[in-house]
Coordinates of C-alpha atoms and ligand atoms in Angstrom, one line a residue:
X262 CA -139.4 -135.8 18.7
X263 CA -137.4 -135.2 21.9
X264 CA -134.2 -133.2 22.6
X265 CA -131.1 -133.4 24.9
X266 CA -130.7 -130.9 27.6
X267 CA -127.2 -129.2 27.0
X268 CA -126.7 -129.0 30.8
X269 CA -127.5 -132.5 32.2
X270 CA -127.8 -134.6 29.0
X271 CA -131.6 -135.4 29.8
X272 CA -132.9 -136.7 26.6
X273 CA -136.4 -135.9 26.7
X274 CA -137.0 -132.2 26.5
X275 CA -140.1 -131.7 24.4
X276 CA -138.8 -128.4 22.7
X277 CA -135.2 -127.9 21.0
X278 CA -133.3 -125.8 23.4
X279 CA -132.5 -122.1 22.3
X280 CA -128.8 -122.9 21.9
X281 CA -129.8 -125.2 18.8
X282 CA -132.3 -123.0 17.3
X283 CA -131.3 -119.3 18.3
X284 CA -135.1 -118.9 19.7
X285 CA -138.1 -120.5 21.0
X286 CA -138.1 -122.5 24.2
X287 CA -138.2 -121.6 27.8
X288 CA -138.8 -125.2 28.8
X289 CA -137.5 -126.1 32.3
X290 CA -135.5 -129.3 32.1
X291 CA -137.5 -131.7 34.3
X292 CA -134.2 -133.5 35.2
X293 CA -131.8 -130.8 36.4
X294 CA -134.3 -127.8 36.6
X295 CA -132.5 -125.5 34.1
X296 CA -134.8 -123.2 32.4
X297 CA -133.7 -123.0 28.7
X298 CA -134.0 -119.7 27.0
X299 CA -134.6 -117.7 30.0
X300 CA -131.4 -118.7 31.8
X301 CA -129.5 -118.6 28.8
X302 CA -130.6 -114.9 28.2
X303 CA -131.1 -113.4 31.4
X304 CA -128.2 -114.8 33.8
X305 CA -125.4 -114.8 31.1
X306 CA -123.8 -118.0 32.4
X307 CA -122.6 -120.8 30.0
X308 CA -124.2 -124.2 29.8
X309 CA -120.8 -125.5 31.2
X310 CA -121.1 -123.4 34.2
X311 CA -124.6 -124.6 34.8
X312 CA -123.6 -128.1 34.2
X313 CA -120.9 -127.9 37.0
X314 CA -123.5 -126.4 39.4
X315 CA -126.0 -129.3 38.4
X316 CA -123.3 -132.0 39.2
X317 CA -122.4 -130.2 42.4
X318 CA -126.0 -130.8 43.5
X319 CA -126.3 -127.0 43.7
X320 CA -128.7 -126.4 40.8
X321 CA -132.0 -124.7 42.0
X322 CA -135.4 -124.9 40.3
X323 CA -134.9 -122.1 38.0
X324 CA -138.5 -120.7 38.2
X325 CA -140.8 -118.9 40.7
X326 CA -143.3 -121.8 40.1
X327 CA -143.0 -124.6 42.4
X328 CA -141.0 -127.6 41.0
X329 CA -143.0 -130.7 40.2
X330 CA -143.6 -133.0 43.2
X331 CA -141.4 -135.8 41.5
X332 CA -138.3 -133.4 41.2
X333 CA -135.7 -135.2 42.9
X334 CA -132.4 -133.7 41.4
X335 CA -130.0 -136.1 43.4
X336 CA -131.7 -139.1 42.3
X337 CA -131.9 -137.9 38.7
X338 CA -128.3 -137.0 38.7
X339 CA -127.4 -140.5 39.8
X340 CA -129.5 -142.1 37.1
X341 CA -127.9 -140.0 34.4
X342 CA -124.3 -140.3 35.4
X343 CA -123.0 -142.8 34.7
X344 CA -125.7 -144.9 32.9
X345 CA -126.0 -148.2 31.1
X346 CA -125.1 -148.1 27.5
X347 CA -122.8 -145.3 28.0
X348 CA -120.0 -145.1 25.3
X349 CA -116.3 -145.3 26.4
X350 CA -114.5 -142.5 24.5
X351 CA -110.8 -142.1 24.4
X352 CA -109.9 -138.5 23.8
X353 CA -106.5 -137.1 23.3
X354 CA -105.8 -133.5 24.1
X355 CA -108.6 -133.1 26.8
X356 CA -106.7 -130.7 29.1
X357 CA -107.8 -127.5 27.2
X358 CA -109.6 -126.0 24.3
X359 CA -112.0 -128.4 22.2
X360 CA -110.8 -131.5 24.1
X361 CA -111.6 -130.1 27.5
X362 CA -115.1 -128.7 26.3
X363 CA -115.8 -132.3 24.7
X364 CA -114.7 -134.1 28.1
X365 CA -117.2 -131.8 30.0
X366 CA -119.9 -132.5 27.3
X367 CA -119.5 -136.1 27.3
X368 CA -119.4 -136.6 31.1
X369 CA -122.4 -134.5 31.5
X370 CA -124.0 -136.9 28.9
X371 CA -123.1 -139.8 30.9
X372 CA -120.5 -141.2 28.5
X373 CA -117.3 -142.5 30.1
X374 CA -114.3 -140.4 29.1
X375 CA -110.7 -141.7 28.9
X376 CA -108.6 -138.6 28.5
X377 CA -105.1 -137.7 28.1
X378 CA -102.8 -134.5 27.8
X379 CA -99.5 -133.6 28.9
X380 CA -100.3 -131.1 31.6
X381 CA -100.0 -132.9 35.0
X382 CA -101.8 -130.0 36.8
X383 CA -105.0 -130.1 34.4
X384 CA -105.0 -133.8 34.5
X385 CA -105.2 -133.8 38.3
X386 CA -108.1 -131.1 38.2
X387 CA -110.0 -133.4 35.8
X388 CA -109.3 -136.4 38.1
X389 CA -110.8 -134.6 41.0
X390 CA -113.7 -133.3 39.1
X391 CA -114.5 -136.6 37.2
X392 CA -113.9 -139.6 39.4
X393 CA -114.4 -143.2 38.0
X394 CA -115.5 -144.5 35.7
X395 CA -113.7 -141.5 33.9
X396 CA -109.9 -141.8 33.8
X397 CA -107.4 -139.2 33.0
X398 CA -103.7 -139.8 32.4
X399 CA -100.9 -137.2 31.9
X400 CA -99.0 -138.4 28.8
X401 CA -97.5 -137.3 25.6
X402 CA -99.2 -138.7 22.5
X403 CA -95.8 -138.4 20.6
X404 CA -94.3 -141.1 23.2
X405 CA -95.2 -144.3 21.4
X406 CA -94.3 -146.3 24.6
X407 CA -96.4 -144.2 26.7
X408 CA -99.5 -144.6 24.4
X409 CA -98.9 -148.2 24.4
X410 CA -99.0 -148.5 28.2
X411 CA -102.0 -146.3 28.3
X412 CA -104.0 -148.3 25.7
X413 CA -103.1 -151.6 27.4
X414 CA -104.3 -150.5 30.8
X415 CA -107.5 -148.8 29.4
X416 CA -108.4 -151.9 27.4
X417 CA -108.1 -154.0 30.7
X418 CA -110.0 -151.7 32.9
X419 CA -112.7 -150.3 30.5
X420 CA -112.5 -152.4 27.4
X421 CA -111.9 -151.1 23.8
X422 CA -113.2 -147.6 23.4
X423 CA -116.3 -147.1 21.2
X424 CA -115.0 -143.7 20.0
X425 CA -111.2 -143.0 19.6
X426 CA -111.0 -139.2 19.2
X427 CA -107.3 -137.9 18.1
X428 CA -107.9 -134.3 19.0
X429 CA -104.4 -133.5 20.4
X430 CA -102.3 -131.3 18.3
X431 CA -99.9 -128.3 18.4
X432 CA -99.1 -125.4 16.0
X433 CA -95.9 -123.6 15.6
X434 CA -95.8 -119.7 15.9
X435 CA -96.7 -118.0 12.7
X436 CA -93.7 -117.7 10.3
X437 CA -92.7 -118.9 6.9
X438 CA -91.5 -122.3 6.8
X439 CA -87.7 -121.5 6.5
X440 CA -87.9 -119.4 9.7
X441 CA -89.6 -122.1 11.8
X442 CA -87.1 -123.5 14.3
X443 CA -86.3 -127.1 13.8
X444 CA -87.7 -128.1 17.2
X445 CA -91.0 -126.6 16.4
X446 CA -91.3 -128.6 13.2
X447 CA -90.3 -131.6 14.9
X448 CA -92.9 -131.0 17.7
X449 CA -95.7 -130.4 15.2
X450 CA -94.8 -133.5 13.1
X451 CA -94.6 -135.7 16.2
X452 CA -97.6 -134.6 17.9
X453 CA -100.0 -134.1 14.9
X454 CA -99.0 -137.0 12.8
X455 CA -97.1 -139.7 15.0
X456 CA -99.3 -138.9 17.9
X457 CA -102.5 -139.9 15.9
X458 CA -100.6 -142.9 14.4
X459 CA -99.5 -144.1 17.9
X460 CA -103.0 -144.2 19.4
X461 CA -104.5 -145.8 16.3
X462 CA -101.7 -148.6 16.5
X463 CA -102.3 -149.2 20.1
X464 CA -106.1 -149.1 20.3
X465 CA -107.2 -150.6 16.9
X466 CA -106.3 -154.3 17.8
X467 CA -108.9 -154.2 20.7
X468 CA -111.5 -152.2 18.8
X469 CA -111.1 -154.7 15.9
X470 CA -113.1 -157.4 17.5
X471 CA -116.0 -155.3 18.7
X472 CA -116.4 -152.2 16.2
X473 CA -116.0 -148.4 16.9
X474 CA -115.2 -145.3 15.4
X475 CA -111.8 -143.3 15.1
X476 CA -111.9 -139.5 14.4
X477 CA -108.8 -137.9 13.5
X478 CA -109.0 -134.1 14.0
X479 CA -108.2 -132.3 10.6
X480 CA -108.7 -128.6 9.9
X481 CA -109.7 -126.3 7.2
X482 CA -105.9 -126.3 6.8
X483 CA -106.2 -130.1 6.0
X484 CA -108.2 -129.3 2.8
X485 CA -106.7 -125.8 2.1
X486 CA -103.7 -123.6 2.8
X487 CA -102.6 -120.3 4.1
X488 CA -99.1 -118.7 4.6
X489 CA -97.0 -118.9 7.8
X490 CA -98.7 -122.1 8.9
X491 CA -97.0 -124.6 6.4
X492 CA -96.0 -127.2 8.7
X493 CA -99.3 -127.3 10.5
X494 CA -101.1 -127.6 7.1
X495 CA -98.8 -130.5 6.2
X496 CA -99.7 -132.3 9.2
X497 CA -103.4 -132.0 8.5
X498 CA -103.2 -132.9 5.0
X499 CA -101.4 -135.8 6.3
X500 CA -104.2 -136.7 8.7
X501 CA -106.6 -136.5 5.8
X502 CA -104.6 -138.8 3.6
X503 CA -103.7 -141.3 6.6
X504 CA -107.7 -141.4 7.4
X505 CA -108.4 -142.3 3.8
X506 CA -105.9 -145.0 3.7
X507 CA -106.5 -146.4 7.2
X508 CA -110.3 -146.4 6.2
X509 CA -109.4 -149.0 3.4
X510 CA -107.4 -151.2 5.8
X511 CA -109.9 -151.3 8.8
X512 CA -111.7 -154.5 9.3
X513 CA -115.5 -154.7 9.1
X514 CA -117.3 -152.7 11.9
X515 CA -114.7 -150.0 12.3
X516 CA -114.6 -146.5 10.7
X517 CA -112.1 -143.9 10.4
X518 CA -113.1 -140.3 9.7
X519 CA -111.3 -137.0 9.4
X520 CA -113.1 -134.1 11.1
X521 CA -112.7 -130.5 10.5
X522 CA -113.9 -129.0 13.8
X523 CA -114.6 -125.4 12.4
X524 CA -113.0 -122.5 13.8
X525 CA -113.1 -122.1 17.7
X526 CA -111.6 -119.7 20.0
X527 CA -108.9 -121.7 21.8
X528 CA -105.3 -121.1 22.7
X529 CA -104.5 -122.5 19.2
X530 CA -106.4 -120.2 17.4
X531 CA -105.0 -117.4 19.3
X532 CA -101.6 -118.4 18.4
X533 CA -102.5 -118.1 14.7
X534 CA -105.4 -115.7 14.6
X535 CA -104.2 -113.2 17.2
X536 CA -106.9 -110.9 18.8
X537 CA -109.3 -112.1 15.9
X538 CA -109.9 -115.3 17.6
X539 CA -112.5 -113.9 20.1
X540 CA -114.8 -113.5 17.1
X541 CA -115.1 -117.3 17.0
X542 CA -117.3 -119.6 19.1
X543 CA -116.0 -120.6 22.6
X544 CA -115.2 -124.3 23.0
X545 CA -118.2 -125.1 25.3
X546 CA -120.7 -123.7 22.8
X547 CA -118.9 -125.6 20.0
X548 CA -119.1 -128.8 22.0
X549 CA -122.7 -128.6 22.1
X550 CA -122.8 -129.0 18.3
X551 CA -119.5 -131.3 18.0
X552 CA -120.5 -133.7 20.8
X553 CA -123.9 -135.0 19.4
X554 CA -122.3 -135.2 16.0
X555 CA -119.4 -137.3 17.1
X556 CA -121.7 -139.6 19.2
X557 CA -123.8 -140.3 16.2
X558 CA -121.0 -141.4 13.9
X559 CA -121.1 -145.1 13.0
X560 CA -119.4 -147.6 10.8
X561 CA -121.3 -146.4 7.8
X562 CA -119.2 -143.1 8.1
X563 CA -115.9 -144.9 7.2
X564 CA -113.6 -143.0 5.0
X565 CA -115.5 -139.7 5.2
X566 CA -114.0 -136.2 5.4
X567 CA -116.5 -134.4 7.8
X568 CA -117.0 -130.9 9.2
X569 CA -118.8 -130.3 12.5
X570 CA -122.2 -128.8 11.7
X571 CA -122.0 -125.0 11.6
X572 CA -118.3 -125.1 11.0
Ligands
NAP1750 N1 -109.3 -124.2 17.5 C1 -109.5 -124.2 16.1 O1 -110.1 -123.2 15.5 C2 -109.2 -125.4 15.2 C3 -109.4 -125.4 14.0 C4 -109.1 -126.4 12.9 C5 -108.7 -127.5 13.7 N2 -108.4 -127.6 15.0 C6 -108.0 -128.7 15.5 O2 -108.8 -129.1 16.7 C7 -108.1 -129.9 17.7 C8 -108.0 -128.9 19.0 O3 -107.4 -127.9 18.9 P1 -107.5 -126.9 20.1 O4 -107.9 -125.4 19.3 O5 -108.5 -127.2 21.0 O6 -106.2 -126.7 20.5 P2 -105.5 -126.2 22.0 O7 -106.5 -125.3 22.7 O8 -104.2 -125.8 21.7 O9 -105.5 -127.7 22.8 C9 -104.7 -128.7 22.3 C10 -104.8 -129.9 23.3 O10 -104.1 -131.0 22.8 C11 -103.2 -131.2 24.0 N3 -102.0 -131.6 23.5 C12 -100.9 -130.9 22.7 N4 -99.8 -131.7 22.5 C13 -100.2 -132.8 23.2 C14 -99.3 -134.1 23.3 N5 -98.0 -134.1 22.7 N6 -99.8 -135.2 24.0 C15 -101.0 -135.2 24.6 N7 -101.9 -133.9 24.5 C16 -101.3 -133.0 23.9 C17 -103.2 -130.0 24.8 O11 -102.9 -130.3 26.3 P3 -101.5 -130.3 26.9 O12 -100.8 -129.1 26.6 O13 -101.9 -130.5 28.3 O14 -100.7 -131.6 26.3 C18 -104.5 -129.4 24.8 O15 -105.3 -130.3 25.7 C19 -106.7 -129.9 17.2 O16 -106.3 -131.1 16.4 C20 -106.6 -128.7 16.0 O17 -105.3 -128.9 15.1 C21 -108.6 -126.3 15.8

């Protein structure tokens, strides 16, 4: 049994990293030099921060003992990112929150991320941080024509995605349904439902020839309800129904699943949970569970309503 380093994506750790077990390993990753367990506890920095350091080539061997003679981090970095067999992952809403954390996780793993979000500023940051073969585009998923152009271009430059993750969504400020402004209602319907439909319509024809998985982000509020978030609940119940029907339509080799990510401390959660959001996992911590789970999905999962482990 071998384990994946959550910092650099090296796949041959002999012990499970502490982040997966809550205890145990203090193994030093022989690829990036990060010391699991010890670094996590003593230095208080996140895996995402350590990953940034490693990718900049700034990671030091994290132990007083000398590194092994064959420790060549620059060569190992080049070997891991990008690598043959990387999945092409189309990811909506990659500028903040869960989507951003997934983009960081997947790039560190050597996968190729094709991301979008509306914020030009955040897209520019992602572009300068992750150059080709990654690709980041500022667009609104509710704009069918923009999604069409995006899918058409990506299919030419990168081929059909192996994984299409419909993560982008919005939530209206908490209020009883009859008090929610009509503009907020339209935006929630347009992004959460039509946005998901748009990417499916424009990527599936290319994916159909070669297989792949479509993951539509649902919610606990796609399977249950609460007051003051009715329109958001309606969109996530729609995502569940849409996914079930789509699963029955897809050609052999493709899968559609609905995914409840769990509860994560993001801007969206702060909007609906207020200060209570801080009691929930941070996106980078969550992505270490969600990322491997997403990468392991196959055509056999078609039609399932899933939860990120630990959600
Ligand atoms: N956080 C939770 O606890 C939780 C729980 C259950 C389900 N979820 C679901 O998990 C997913 C991620 O949520 P989150 O908490 O990470 O939300 P978030 O922090 O608000 O981030 C949402 C992301 O979607 C993007 N986005 C919003 N509208 C868009 C549009 N029209 N076109 C393109 N991108 C758009 C945003 O970027 P721009 O503003 O740059 O466009 C941002 O990158 C959502 O589907 C959400 O419903 C979250």
